[in-house]
Short mmCIF file of C-alpha atoms and ligand atoms in Angstrom, two decimals:
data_model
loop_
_atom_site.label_atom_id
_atom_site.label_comp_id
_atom_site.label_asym_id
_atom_site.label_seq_id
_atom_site.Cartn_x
_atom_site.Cartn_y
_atom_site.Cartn_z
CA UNK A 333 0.00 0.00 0.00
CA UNK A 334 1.46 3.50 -1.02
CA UNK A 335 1.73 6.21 2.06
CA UNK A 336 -1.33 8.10 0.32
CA UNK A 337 -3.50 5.01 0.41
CA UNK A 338 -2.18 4.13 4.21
CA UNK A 339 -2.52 7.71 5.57
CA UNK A 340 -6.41 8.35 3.90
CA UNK A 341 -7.22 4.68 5.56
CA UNK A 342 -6.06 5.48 9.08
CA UNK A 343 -7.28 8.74 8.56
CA UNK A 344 -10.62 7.99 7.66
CA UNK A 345 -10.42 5.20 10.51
CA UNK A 346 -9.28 7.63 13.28
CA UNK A 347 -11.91 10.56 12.33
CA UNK A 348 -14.79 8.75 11.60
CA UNK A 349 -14.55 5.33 13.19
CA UNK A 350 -15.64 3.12 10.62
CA UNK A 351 -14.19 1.90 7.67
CA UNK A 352 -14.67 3.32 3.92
CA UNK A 353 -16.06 2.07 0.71
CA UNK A 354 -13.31 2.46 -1.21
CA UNK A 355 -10.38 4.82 -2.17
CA UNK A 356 -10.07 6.94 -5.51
CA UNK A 357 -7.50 9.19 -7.19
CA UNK A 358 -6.67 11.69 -9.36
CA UNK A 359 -3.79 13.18 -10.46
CA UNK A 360 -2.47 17.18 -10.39
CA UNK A 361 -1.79 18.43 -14.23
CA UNK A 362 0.95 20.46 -15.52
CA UNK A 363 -0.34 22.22 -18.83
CA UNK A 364 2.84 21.23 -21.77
CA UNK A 365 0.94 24.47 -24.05
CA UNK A 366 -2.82 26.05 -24.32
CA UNK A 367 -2.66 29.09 -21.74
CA UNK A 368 -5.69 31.14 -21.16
CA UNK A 369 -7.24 29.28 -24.23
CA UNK A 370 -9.75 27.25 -22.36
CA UNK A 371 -12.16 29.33 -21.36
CA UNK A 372 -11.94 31.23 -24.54
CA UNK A 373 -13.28 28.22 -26.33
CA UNK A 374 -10.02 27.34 -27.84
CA UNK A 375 -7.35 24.50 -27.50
CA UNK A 376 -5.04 23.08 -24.63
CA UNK A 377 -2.32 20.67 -24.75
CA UNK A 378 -1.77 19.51 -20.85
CA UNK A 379 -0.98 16.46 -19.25
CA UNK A 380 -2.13 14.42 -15.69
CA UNK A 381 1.50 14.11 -13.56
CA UNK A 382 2.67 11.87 -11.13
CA UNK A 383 1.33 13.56 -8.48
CA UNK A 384 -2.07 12.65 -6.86
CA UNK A 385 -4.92 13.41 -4.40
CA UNK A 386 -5.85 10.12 -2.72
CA UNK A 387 -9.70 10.21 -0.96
CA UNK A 388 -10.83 7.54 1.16
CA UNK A 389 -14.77 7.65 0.93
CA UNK A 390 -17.76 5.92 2.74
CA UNK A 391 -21.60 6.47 2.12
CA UNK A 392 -23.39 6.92 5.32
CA UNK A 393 -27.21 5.79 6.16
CA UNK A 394 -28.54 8.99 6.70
CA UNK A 395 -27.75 12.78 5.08
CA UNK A 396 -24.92 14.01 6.94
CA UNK A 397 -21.55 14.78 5.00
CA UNK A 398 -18.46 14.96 6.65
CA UNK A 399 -15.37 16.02 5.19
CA UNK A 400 -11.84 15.64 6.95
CA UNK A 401 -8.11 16.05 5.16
CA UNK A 402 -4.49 15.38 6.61
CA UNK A 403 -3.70 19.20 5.98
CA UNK A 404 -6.70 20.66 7.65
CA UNK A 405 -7.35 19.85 12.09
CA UNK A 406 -11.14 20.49 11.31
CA UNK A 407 -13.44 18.11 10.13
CA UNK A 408 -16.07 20.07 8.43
CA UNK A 409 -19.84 18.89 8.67
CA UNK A 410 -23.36 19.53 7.03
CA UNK A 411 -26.38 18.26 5.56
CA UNK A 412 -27.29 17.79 2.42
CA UNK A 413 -30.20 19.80 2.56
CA UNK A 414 -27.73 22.62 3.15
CA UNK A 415 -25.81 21.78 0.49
CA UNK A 416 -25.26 25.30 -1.06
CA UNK A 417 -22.06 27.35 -2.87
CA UNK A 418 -23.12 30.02 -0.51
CA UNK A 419 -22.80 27.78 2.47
CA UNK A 420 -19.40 26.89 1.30
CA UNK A 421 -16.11 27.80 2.45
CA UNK A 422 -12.22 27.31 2.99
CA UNK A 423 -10.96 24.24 1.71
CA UNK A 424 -13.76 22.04 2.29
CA UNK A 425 -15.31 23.83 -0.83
CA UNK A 426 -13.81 22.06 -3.30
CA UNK A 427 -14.78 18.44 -2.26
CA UNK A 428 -18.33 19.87 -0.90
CA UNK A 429 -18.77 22.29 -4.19
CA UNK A 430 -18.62 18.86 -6.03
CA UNK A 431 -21.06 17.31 -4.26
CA UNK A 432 -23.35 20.21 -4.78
CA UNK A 433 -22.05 20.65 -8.24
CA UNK A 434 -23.22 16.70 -9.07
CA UNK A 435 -26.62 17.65 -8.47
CA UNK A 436 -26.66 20.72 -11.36
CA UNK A 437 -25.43 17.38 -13.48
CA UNK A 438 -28.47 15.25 -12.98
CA UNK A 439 -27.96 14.01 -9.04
CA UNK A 440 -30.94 13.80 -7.31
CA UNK A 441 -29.14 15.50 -3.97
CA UNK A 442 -32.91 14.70 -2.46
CA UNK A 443 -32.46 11.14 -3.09
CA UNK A 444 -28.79 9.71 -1.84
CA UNK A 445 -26.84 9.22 1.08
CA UNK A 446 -24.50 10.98 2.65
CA UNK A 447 -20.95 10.62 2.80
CA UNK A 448 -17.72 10.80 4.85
CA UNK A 449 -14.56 11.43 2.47
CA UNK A 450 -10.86 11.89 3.94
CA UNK A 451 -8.44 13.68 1.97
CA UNK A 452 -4.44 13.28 1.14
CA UNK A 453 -2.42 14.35 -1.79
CA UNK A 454 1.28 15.02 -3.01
CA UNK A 455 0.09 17.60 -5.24
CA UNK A 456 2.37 20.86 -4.06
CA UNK A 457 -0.37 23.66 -3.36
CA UNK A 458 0.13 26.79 -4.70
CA UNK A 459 2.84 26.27 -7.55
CA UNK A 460 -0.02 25.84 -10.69
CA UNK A 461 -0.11 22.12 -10.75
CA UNK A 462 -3.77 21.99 -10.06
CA UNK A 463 -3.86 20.49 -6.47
CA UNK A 464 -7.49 22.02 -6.33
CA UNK A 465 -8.49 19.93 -10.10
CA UNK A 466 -7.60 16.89 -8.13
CA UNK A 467 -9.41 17.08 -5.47
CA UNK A 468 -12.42 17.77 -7.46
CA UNK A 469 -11.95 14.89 -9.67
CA UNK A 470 -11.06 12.76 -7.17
CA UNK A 471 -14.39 13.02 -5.41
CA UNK A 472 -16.32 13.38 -8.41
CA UNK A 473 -15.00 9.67 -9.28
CA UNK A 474 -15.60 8.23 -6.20
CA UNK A 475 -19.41 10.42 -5.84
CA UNK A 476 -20.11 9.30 -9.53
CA UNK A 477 -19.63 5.45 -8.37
CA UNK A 478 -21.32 5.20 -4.81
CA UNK A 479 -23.80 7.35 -6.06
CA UNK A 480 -24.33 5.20 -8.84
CA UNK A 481 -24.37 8.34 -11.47
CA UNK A 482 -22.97 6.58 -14.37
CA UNK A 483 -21.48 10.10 -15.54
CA UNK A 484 -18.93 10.38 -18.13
CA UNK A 485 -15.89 12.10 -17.29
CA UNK A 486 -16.17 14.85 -19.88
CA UNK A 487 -19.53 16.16 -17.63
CA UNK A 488 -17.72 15.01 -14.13
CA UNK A 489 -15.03 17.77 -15.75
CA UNK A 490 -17.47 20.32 -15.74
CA UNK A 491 -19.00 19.34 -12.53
CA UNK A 492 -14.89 20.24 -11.33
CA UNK A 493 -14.90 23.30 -12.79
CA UNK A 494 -18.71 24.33 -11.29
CA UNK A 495 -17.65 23.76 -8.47
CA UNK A 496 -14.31 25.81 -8.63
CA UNK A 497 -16.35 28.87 -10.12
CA UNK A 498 -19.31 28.92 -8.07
CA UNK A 499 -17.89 26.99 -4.67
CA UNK A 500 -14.49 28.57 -4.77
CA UNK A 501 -15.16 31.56 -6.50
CA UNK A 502 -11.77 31.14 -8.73
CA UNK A 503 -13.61 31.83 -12.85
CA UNK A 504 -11.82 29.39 -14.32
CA UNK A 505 -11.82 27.16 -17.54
CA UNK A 506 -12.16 23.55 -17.77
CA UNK A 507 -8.73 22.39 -18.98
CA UNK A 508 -7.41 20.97 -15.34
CA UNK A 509 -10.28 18.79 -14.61
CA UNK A 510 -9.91 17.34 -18.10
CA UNK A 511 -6.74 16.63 -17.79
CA UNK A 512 -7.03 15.65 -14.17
CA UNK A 513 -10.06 13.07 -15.70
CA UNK A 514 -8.75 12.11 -19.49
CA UNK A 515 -4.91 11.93 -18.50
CA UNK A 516 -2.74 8.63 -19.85
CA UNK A 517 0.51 7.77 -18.89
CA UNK A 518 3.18 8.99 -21.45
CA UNK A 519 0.66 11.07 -23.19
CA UNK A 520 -0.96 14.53 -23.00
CA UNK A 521 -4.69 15.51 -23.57
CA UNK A 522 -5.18 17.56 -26.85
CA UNK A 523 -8.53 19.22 -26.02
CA UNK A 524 -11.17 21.24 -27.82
CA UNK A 525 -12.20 23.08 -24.88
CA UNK A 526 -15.67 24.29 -26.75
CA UNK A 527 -16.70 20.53 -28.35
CA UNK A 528 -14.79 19.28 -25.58
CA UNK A 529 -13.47 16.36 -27.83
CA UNK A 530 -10.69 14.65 -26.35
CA UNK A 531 -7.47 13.30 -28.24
CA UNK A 532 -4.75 11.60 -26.56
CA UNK A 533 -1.48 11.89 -28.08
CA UNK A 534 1.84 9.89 -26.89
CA UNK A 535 4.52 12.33 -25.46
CA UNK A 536 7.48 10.20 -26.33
CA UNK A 537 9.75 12.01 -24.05
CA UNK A 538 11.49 8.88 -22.86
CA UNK A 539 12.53 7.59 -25.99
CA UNK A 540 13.77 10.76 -26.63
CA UNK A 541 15.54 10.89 -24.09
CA UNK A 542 13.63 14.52 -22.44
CA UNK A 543 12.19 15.24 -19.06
CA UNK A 544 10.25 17.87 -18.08
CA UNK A 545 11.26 19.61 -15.60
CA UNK A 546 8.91 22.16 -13.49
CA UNK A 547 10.14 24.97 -11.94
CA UNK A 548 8.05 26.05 -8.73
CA UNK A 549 9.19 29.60 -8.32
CA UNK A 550 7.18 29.56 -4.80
CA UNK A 551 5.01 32.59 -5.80
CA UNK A 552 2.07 32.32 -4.81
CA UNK A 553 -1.46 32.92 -6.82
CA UNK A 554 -4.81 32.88 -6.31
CA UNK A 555 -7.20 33.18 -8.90
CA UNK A 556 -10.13 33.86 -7.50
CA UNK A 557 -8.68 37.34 -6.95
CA UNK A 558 -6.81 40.33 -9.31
CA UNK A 559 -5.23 39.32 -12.17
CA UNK A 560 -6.93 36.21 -13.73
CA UNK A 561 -10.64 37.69 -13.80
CA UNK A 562 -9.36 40.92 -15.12
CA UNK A 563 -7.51 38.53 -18.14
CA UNK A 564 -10.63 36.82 -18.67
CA UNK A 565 -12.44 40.41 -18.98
CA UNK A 566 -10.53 41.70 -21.62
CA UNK A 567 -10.70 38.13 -23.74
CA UNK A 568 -14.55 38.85 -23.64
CA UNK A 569 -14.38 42.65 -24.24
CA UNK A 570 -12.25 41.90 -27.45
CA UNK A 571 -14.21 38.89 -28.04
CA UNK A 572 -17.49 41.69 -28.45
CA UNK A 573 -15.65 44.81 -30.30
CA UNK A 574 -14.60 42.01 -32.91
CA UNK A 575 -18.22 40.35 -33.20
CA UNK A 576 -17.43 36.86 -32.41
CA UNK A 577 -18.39 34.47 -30.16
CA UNK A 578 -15.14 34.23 -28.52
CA UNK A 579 -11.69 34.66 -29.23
CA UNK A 580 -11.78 31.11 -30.66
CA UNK A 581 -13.56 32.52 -33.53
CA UNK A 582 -10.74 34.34 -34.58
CA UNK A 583 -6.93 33.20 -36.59
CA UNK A 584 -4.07 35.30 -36.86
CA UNK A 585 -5.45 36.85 -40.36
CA UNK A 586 -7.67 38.76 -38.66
CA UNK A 587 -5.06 40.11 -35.84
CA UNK A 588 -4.43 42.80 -38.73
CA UNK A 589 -8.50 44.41 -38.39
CA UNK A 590 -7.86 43.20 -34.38
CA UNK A 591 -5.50 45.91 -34.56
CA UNK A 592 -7.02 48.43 -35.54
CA UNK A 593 -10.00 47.87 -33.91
CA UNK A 594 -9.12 47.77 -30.58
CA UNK A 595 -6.97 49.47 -27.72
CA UNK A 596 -3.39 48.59 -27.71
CA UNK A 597 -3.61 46.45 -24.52
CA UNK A 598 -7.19 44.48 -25.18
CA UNK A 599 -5.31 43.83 -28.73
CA UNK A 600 -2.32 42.47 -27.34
CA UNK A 601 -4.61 39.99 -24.92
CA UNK A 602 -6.36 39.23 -27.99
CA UNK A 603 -2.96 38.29 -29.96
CA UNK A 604 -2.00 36.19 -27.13
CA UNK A 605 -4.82 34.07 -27.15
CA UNK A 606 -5.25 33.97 -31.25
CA UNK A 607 -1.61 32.95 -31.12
CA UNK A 608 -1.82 30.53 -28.47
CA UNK A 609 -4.67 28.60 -29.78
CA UNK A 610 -2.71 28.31 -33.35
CA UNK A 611 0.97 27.27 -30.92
CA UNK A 612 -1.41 24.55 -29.63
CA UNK A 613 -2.51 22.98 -33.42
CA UNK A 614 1.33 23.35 -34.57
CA UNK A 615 2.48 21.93 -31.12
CA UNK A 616 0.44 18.66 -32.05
CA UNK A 617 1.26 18.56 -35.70
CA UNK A 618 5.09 18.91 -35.06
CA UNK A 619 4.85 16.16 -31.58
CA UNK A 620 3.11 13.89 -34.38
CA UNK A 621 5.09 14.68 -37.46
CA UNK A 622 8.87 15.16 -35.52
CA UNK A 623 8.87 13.76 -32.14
CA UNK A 624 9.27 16.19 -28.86
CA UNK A 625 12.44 17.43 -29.82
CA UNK A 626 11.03 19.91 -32.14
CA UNK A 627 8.55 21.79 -30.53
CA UNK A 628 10.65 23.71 -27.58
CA UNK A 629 10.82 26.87 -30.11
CA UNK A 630 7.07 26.69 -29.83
CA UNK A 631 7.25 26.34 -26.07
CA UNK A 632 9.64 29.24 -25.81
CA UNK A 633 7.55 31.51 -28.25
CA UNK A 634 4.48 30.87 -25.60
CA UNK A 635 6.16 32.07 -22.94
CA UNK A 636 7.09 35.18 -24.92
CA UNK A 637 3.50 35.99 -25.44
CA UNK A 638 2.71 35.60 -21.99
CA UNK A 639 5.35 37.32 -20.73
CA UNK A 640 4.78 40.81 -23.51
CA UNK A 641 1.56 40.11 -24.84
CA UNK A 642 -1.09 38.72 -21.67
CA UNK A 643 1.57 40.32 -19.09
CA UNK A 644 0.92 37.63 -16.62
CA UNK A 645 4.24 36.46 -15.76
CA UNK A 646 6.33 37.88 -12.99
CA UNK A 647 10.69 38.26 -12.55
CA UNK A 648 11.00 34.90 -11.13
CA UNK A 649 9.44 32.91 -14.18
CA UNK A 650 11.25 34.63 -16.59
CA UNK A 651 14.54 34.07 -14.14
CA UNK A 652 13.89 30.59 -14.06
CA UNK A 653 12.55 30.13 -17.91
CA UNK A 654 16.03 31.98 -19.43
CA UNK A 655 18.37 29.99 -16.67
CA UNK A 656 16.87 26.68 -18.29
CA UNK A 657 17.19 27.66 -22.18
CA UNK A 658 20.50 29.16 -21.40
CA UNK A 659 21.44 25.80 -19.59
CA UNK A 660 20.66 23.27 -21.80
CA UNK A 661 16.68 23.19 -22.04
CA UNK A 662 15.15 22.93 -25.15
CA UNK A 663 12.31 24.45 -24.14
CA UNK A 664 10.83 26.45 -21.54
CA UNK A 665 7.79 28.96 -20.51
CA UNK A 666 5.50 29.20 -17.46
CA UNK A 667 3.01 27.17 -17.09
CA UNK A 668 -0.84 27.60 -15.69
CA UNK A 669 -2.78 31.01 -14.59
CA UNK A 670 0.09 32.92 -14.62
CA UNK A 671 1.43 35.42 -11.83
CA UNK A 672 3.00 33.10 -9.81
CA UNK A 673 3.55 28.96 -9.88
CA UNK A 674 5.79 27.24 -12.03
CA UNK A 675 7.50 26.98 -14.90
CA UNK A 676 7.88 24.23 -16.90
CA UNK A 677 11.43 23.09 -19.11
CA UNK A 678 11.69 20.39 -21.24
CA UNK A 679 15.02 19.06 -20.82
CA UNK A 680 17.75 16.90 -22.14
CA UNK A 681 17.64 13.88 -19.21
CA UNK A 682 21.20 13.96 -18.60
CA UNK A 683 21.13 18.22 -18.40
CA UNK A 684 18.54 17.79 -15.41
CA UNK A 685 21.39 18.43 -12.45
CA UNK A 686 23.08 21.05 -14.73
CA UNK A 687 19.70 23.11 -14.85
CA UNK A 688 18.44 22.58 -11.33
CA UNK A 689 22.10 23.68 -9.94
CA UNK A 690 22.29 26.81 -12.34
CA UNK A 691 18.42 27.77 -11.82
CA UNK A 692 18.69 27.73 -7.65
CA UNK A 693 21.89 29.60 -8.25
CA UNK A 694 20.53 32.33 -10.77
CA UNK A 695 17.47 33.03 -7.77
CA UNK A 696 19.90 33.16 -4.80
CA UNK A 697 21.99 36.00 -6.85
CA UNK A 698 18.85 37.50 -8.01
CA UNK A 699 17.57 37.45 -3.78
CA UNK A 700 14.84 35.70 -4.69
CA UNK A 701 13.43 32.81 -2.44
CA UNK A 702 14.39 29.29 -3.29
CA UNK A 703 12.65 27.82 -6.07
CA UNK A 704 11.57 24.27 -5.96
CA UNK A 705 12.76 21.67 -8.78
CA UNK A 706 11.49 18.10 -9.71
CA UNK A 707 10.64 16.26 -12.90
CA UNK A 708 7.04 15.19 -13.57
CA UNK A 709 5.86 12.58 -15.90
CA UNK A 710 2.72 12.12 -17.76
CA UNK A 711 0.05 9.61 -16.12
CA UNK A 712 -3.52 8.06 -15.78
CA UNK A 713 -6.06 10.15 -14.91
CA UNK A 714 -8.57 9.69 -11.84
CA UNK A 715 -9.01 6.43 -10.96
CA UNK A 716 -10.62 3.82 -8.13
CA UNK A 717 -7.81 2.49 -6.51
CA UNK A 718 -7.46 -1.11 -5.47
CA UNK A 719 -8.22 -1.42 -2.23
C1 GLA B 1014 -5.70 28.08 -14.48
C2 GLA B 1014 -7.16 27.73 -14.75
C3 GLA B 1014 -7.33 27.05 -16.10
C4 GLA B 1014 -6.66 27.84 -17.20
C5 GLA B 1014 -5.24 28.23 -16.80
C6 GLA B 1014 -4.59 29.13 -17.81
O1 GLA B 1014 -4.95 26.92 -14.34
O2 GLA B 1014 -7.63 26.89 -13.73
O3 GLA B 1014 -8.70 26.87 -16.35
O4 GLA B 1014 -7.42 28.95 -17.55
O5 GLA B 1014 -5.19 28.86 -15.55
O6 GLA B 1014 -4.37 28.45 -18.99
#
């Protein structure tokens, strides 16, 4: 039994005094290209990591829900009936705003049990790996079986990311609980965030010999707050002055009438995401057509618009994303909501201590705080686990 599975069992044990139904997981997601597409109605390229969020769950005989987690003392406690976003708070609102969320899906919340759910993961909080998209999938696994929902895990996605906008307040898109839900090993999830067709494509990073390394730069974000709503804003104001839909409506032809249609800044968060969207397609069409060790130029032009363009990076990604090109990655850009989190750099394996060494070095003589530095791979998405 891995230390996830023994800690939720003795956890669940020791707060609840009874023994669960099972234990499900799901996995944290780095995102390889596709930034501030998704909820734009355009395409992402991410993958599900080796990192997970491990729930041990139990149905109950009456309505009660009761939600405990290794990093929290409380154990947090309501009834269904009471089951509201508004009633929702602190961390117990992702696992809860699921629950709720599940009935918006077709759940009759009048009609099933209750539930007691512990919670452990080794998804790092706070660096843009989507610890909270694992918790939500997680428990919208193990809900959708004991509740007997039969739910497909493109609509258990959007349960996830219900329950992140209206539960946790953060108004984000759906890319992390798809790739939390659709993720294979070796491969990433090419994803048409507005049909929401899925297409798993092989990686093939090990046979070429690449890792990718992420770069936690310890700067913290929230987006529920600042910076990613005001992003999201601007996509839909340009999204209107152009006449479209959304942004995903437009190519880079018409970035020329974008131009002079628009403000300077709403134009260059338009160019971003136009951009992005098409760095997504070639990123695909070059993994397919040449292997991983083409596409870091497309990697490195992302981060580029990000950095100029959508202006959502900050001095310690682009520290750590110029260390690792100038070190032997062959591509590199931050990864996620932006002002804060990680980077990611896809790297030569046998350049991994060579980049990690100069990277920690470039942020001590910069005075920044120590970044943190570890090599995902690509795995399954959520899953029961054997018990
Ligand atoms: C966060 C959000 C995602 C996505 C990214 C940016 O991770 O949760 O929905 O918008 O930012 O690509």
């Amino acid at each position: 039994m891995s230390d996830l599975h023994q800690t939720v069992t003795t956890g669940f044990q020791t707060r609840f005094d009874t023994e669960p139904t099972g234990l499900w997981s799901a996995p944290g997601r780095v995102n390889l290209i596709g930034e501030h597409t998704d909820y734009n109605d355009g395409f992402v390229f991410p993958f599900a990591i080796d990192r997970r969020t491990v729930v041990a769950l139990g149905v109950r005989a009456d309505r009660l829900v009761r939600v405990a987690s290794s990093f929290a003392e409380e154990t947090v406690e309501l009834s269904l009936d009471d089951l509201t976003p508004e009633n929702l708070e602190g961390w117990s609102a992702y696992p809860l705003g699921v629950a709720w969320a599940l009935g918006q899906f077709g759940a009759d919340l009048a009609a099933v049990a209750g539930f007691e759910v512990f919670i452990d993961s080794d998804v790092p909080i706070g660096a843009g790996l989507s610890s909270s998209a694992a918790i939500e999938s997680a428990v919208a696994v193990a809900l959708n079986d004991v509740w007997q929902l039969g739910l497909d895990r493109r609509v258990l996605a959007r349960v996830g990311q219900l329950a992140e906008n209206r539960a946790v307040g953060a108004p984000t898109g759906i890319m992390d609980q798809s790739a939390s839900l659709l993720g294979r090993a070796d491969a990433a999830v090419f994803l048409d965030c507005r049909s929401l067709a899925a297409e798993v494509i092989p990686l093939g990073f090990d046979a070429a010999g690449l890792e990718l390394l992420i770069i936690d730069t310890r700067v913290s974000h929230a987006h529920s707050t600042g910076g990613y709503a005001s992003r999201r804003a601007s996509c839909e104001k340009g999204a209107q002055l152009m006449g479209v839909l959304s942004l995903r409506d437009l190519d880079v032809d018409d970035l020329a009438r974008a131009r002079d249609l628009l403000d300077d800044e709403t134009f260059r968060r338009v160019r971003h995401v136009v951009t992005e969207n098409q760095r997504v397609l070639d990123t695909v069409r070059t993994l397919r057509e040449q292997g991983p060790t083409a596409i870091g130029a497309l990697l490195d032009a992302s981060h580029v618009s990000m950095r100029d363009d959508f202006e959502i990076s900050v001095p310690e990604l682009d520290l750590a994303v110029e260390t690792a090109r100038a070190t032997g990655a062959i591509g590199a850009r931050m990864t996620g909501g932006g002002f804060g989190g990680a980077a990611i750099a896809l790297t030569p394996h046998a350049l991994i201590p060579a980049v990690t060494a100069a990277v920690t070095a470039a942020f001590a003589a910069r005075g920044f705080g120590t970044p943190d530095l570890f090599v995902v791979r690509a795995a399954d998405g959520a899953a029961r686990e054997q018990d």
